[in-house]
Coordinates of C-alpha atoms in Angstrom, one line a residue:
X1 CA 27.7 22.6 3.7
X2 CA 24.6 22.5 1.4
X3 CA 21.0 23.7 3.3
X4 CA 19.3 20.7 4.7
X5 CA 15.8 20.7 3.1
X6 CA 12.7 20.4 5.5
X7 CA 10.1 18.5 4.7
X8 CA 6.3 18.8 6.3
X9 CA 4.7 15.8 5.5
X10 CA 0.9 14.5 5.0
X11 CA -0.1 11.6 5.6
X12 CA -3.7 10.6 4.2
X13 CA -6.6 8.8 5.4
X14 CA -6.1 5.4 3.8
X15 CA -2.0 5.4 4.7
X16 CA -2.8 6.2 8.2
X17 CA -5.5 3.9 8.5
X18 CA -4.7 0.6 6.7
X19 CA -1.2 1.3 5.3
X20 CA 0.7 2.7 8.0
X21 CA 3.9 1.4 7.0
X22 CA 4.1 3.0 3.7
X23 CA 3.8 6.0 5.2
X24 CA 7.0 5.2 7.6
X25 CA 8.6 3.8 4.2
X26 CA 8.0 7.6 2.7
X27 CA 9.8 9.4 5.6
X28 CA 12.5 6.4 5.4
X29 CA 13.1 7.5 1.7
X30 CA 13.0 11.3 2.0
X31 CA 15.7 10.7 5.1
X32 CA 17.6 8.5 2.7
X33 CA 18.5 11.6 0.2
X34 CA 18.9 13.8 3.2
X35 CA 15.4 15.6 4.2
X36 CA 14.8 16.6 7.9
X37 CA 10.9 15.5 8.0
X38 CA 8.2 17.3 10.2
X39 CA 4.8 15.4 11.9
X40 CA 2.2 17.7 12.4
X41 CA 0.1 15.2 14.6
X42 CA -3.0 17.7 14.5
X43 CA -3.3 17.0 10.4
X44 CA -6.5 15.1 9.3
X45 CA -8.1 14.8 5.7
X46 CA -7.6 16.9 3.3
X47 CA -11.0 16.9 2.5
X48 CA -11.9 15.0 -0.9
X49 CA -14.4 12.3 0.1
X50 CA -16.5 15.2 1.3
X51 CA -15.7 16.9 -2.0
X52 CA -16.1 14.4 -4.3
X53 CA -19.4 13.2 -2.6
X54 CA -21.0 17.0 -3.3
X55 CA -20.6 18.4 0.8
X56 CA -18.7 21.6 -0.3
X57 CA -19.4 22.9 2.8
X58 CA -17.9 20.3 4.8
X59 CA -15.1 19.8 2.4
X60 CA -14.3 24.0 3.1
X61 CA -14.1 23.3 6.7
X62 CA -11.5 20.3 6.2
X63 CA -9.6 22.9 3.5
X64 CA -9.9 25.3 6.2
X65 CA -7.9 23.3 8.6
X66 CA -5.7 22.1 6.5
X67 CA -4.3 25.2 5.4
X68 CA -3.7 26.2 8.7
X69 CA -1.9 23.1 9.7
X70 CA 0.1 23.1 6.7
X71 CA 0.9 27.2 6.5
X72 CA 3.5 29.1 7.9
X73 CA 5.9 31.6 7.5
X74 CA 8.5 29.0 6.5
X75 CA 9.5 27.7 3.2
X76 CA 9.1 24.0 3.8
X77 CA 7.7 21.5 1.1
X78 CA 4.4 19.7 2.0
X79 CA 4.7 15.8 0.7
X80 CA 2.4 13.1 0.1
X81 CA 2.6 9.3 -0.8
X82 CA -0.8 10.3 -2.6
X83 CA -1.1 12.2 -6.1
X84 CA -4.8 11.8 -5.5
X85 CA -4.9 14.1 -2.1
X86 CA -1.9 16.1 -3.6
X87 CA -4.5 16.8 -6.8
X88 CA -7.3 17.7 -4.1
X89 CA -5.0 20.4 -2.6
X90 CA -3.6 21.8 -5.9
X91 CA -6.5 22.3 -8.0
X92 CA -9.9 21.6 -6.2
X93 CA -9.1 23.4 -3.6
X94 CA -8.9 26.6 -6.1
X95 CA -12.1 26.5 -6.0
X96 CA -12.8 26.0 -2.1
X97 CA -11.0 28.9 -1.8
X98 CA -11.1 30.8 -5.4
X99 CA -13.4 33.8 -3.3
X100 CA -12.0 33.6 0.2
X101 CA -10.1 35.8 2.2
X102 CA -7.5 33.0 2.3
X103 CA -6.9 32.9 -1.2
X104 CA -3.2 34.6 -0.9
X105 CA -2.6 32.4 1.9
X106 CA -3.5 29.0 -0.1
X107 CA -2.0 30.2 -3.4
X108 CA 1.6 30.2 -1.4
X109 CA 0.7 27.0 0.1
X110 CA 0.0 25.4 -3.3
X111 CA 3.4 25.8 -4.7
X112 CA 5.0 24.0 -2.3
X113 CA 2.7 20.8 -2.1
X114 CA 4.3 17.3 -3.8
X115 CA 3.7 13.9 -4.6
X116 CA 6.7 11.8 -3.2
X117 CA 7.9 11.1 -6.5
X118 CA 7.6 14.1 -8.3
X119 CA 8.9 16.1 -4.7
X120 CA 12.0 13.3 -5.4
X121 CA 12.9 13.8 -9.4
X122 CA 11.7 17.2 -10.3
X123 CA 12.3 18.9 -6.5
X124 CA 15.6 16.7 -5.5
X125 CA 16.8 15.3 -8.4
X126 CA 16.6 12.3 -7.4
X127 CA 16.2 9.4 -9.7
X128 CA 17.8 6.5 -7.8
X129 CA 17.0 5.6 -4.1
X130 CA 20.9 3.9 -3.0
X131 CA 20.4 0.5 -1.8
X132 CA 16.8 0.1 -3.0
X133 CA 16.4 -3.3 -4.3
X134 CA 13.5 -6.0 -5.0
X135 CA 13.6 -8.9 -7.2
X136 CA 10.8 -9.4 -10.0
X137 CA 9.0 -8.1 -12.2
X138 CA 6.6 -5.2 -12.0
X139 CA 4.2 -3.3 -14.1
X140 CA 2.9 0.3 -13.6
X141 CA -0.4 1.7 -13.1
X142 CA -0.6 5.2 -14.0
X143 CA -3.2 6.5 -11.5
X144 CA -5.6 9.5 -12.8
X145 CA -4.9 11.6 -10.4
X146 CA -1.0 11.4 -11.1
X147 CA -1.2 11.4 -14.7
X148 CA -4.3 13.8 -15.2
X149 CA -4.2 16.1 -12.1
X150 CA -0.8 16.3 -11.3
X151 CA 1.4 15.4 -15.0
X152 CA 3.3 12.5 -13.0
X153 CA 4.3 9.7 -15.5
X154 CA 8.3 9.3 -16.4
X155 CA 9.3 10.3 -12.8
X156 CA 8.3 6.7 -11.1
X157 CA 9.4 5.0 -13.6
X158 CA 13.0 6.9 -13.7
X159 CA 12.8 5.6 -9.8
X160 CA 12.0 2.4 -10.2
X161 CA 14.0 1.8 -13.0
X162 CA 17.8 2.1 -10.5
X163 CA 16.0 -0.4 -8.4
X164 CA 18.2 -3.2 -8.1
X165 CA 16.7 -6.3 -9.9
X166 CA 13.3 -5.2 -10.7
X167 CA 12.6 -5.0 -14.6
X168 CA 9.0 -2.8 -15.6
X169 CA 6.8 -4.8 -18.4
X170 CA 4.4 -2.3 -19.2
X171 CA 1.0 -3.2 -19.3
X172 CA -2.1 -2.5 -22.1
X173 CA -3.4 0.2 -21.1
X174 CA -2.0 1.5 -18.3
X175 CA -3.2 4.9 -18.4
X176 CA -6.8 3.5 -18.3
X177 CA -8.5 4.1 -14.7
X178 CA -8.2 0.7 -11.8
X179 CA -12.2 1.6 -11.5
X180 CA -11.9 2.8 -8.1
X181 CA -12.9 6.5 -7.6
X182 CA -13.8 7.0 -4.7
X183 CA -17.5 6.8 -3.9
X184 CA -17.8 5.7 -7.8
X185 CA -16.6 2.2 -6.8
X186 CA -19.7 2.2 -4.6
X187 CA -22.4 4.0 -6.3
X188 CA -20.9 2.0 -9.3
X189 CA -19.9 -1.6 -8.1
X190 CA -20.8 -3.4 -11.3
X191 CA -19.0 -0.9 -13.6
X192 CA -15.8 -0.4 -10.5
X193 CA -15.5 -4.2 -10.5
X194 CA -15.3 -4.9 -14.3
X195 CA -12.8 -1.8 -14.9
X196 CA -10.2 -3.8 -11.3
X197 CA -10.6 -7.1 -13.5
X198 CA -9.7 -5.4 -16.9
X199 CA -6.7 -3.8 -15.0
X200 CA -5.4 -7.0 -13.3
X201 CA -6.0 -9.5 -16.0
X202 CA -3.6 -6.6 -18.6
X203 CA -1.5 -7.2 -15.2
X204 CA -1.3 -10.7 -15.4
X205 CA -0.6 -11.1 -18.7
X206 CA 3.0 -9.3 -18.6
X207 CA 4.0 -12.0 -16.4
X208 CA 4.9 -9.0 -13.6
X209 CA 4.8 -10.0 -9.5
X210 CA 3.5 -6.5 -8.4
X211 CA 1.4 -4.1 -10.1
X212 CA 3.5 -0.9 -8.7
X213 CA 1.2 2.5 -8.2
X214 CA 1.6 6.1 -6.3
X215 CA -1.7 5.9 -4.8
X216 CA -2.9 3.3 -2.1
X217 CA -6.7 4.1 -3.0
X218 CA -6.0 2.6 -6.2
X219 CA -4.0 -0.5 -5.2
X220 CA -6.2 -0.8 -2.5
X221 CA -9.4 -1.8 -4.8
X222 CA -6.8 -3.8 -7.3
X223 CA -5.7 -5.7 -4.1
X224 CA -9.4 -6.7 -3.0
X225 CA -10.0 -8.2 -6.8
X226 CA -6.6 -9.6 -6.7
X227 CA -7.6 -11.5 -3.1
X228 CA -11.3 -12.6 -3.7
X229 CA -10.3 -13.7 -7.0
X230 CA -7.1 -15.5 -6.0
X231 CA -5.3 -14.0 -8.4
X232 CA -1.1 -14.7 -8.9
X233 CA 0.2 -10.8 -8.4
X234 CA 0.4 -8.5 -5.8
X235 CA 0.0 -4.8 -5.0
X236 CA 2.9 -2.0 -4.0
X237 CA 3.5 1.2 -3.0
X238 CA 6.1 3.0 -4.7
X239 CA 7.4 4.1 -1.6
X240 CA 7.4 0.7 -0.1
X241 CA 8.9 -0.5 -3.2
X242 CA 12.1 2.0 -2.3
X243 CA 12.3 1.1 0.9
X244 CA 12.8 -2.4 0.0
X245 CA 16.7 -4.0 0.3
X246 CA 18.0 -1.6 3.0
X247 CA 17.6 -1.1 6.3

């Protein structure tokens, strides 16, 4: 009988508060191919708006804690529906911790944290979710913390691809940032705003339903254009996206 793989899973600050149910959709999927999936109900951040915002010293503290709710003795992968917390704890958090006593603690950590998709094709093998389907069209936004911090291109598009009766149209420029950024979207509204309207109009034009993303940061400011604008697409998770057509 083949080892049941455990899976310790993080759920970030936007998922937990304003898109629960992709996270639920995430442990739905990794049951699906057979995970056993862990809740450690003391996890919090993982530290990046402090980070990104220039309060090393309060982003430490958050690394701090998060190594200690995510370490242990076992072997157990560390998953995220987010490449952009997933890049926090693999490479800026080098440097939270590059001259700390922790250091050999973290660097084990580190190997064993995963974006959903990549944990799914490069960990699992996985390339088709069974059962998955949604009708439509849909067109991929490579996020820059997927595609620059973490290499994470062909693997959600292998995914997506088995899903039953959804066809990709890729869009100009899809490796080009959605403008949000964190904190640049509001020290930079003008310039944030302009980048979500070149994204969603090179949406638009491929005729796709859903504009299909691993990071709900990003949708999340492509949604708000899409809304105030009353645009004709709409935003998903690509774990809600595999969750979608089975029960």
């Amino acid at each position: 009988m083949a080892r049941r793989i455990i899976v310790d899973i993080f759920i970030p600050c936007f998922v937990d508060q304003l898109f629960p149910e992709t996270g639920m959709n995430m442990v739905k999927v990794l049951e699906k191919v057979g995970c056993e999936v862990n809740y450690n109900q003391n996890q919090t951040c993982c530290g990046q708006p402090a980070f990104n915002a220039g309060f090393f010293d309060e982003a430490r503290e958050v690394a701090n804690k998060f190594l200690d709710d995510f370490s242990s003795e076992t072997s157990h992968y560390i998953v995220a529906p987010s490449a952009s917390c997933v890049g926090m704890v693999r490479n800026a958090y080098q440097d939270i911790f590059v001259k700390s006593s922790k250091l050999v603690k973290y660097r084990a950590m580190q190997k064993k944290v995963y974006e959903l998709t990549e944990f799914l094709t490069d960990v699992l093998g996985v390339t088709d979710i069974p059962g998955a389907a949604l009708p439509g069209k849909f067109t991929y936004h490579d996020s820059c913390s997927a595609l620059r911090e973490c290499g994470i291109k062909e693997g959600p598009r292998a995914l997506l691809s088995k899903v039953q009766g959804l066809e990709l149209v890729e869009m100009e420029d899809n490796e080009t940032c959605c403008g949000f950024g964190g904190t640049f979207a509001v020290k930079f509204e003008a310039i944030s705003t302009a980048m979500a309207e070149q994204k969603v109009e090179n949406a638009i034009a491929t005729g796709a339903d859903y504009i299909v993303s691993t990071d709900s940061s990003c949708l999340m400011h492509l949604e708000a254009y899409i809304q105030r604008q009353n645009k004709p697409i709409k935003t998903m998770h690509i774990a809600d996206v595999l969750a979608s057509g089975w029960s």
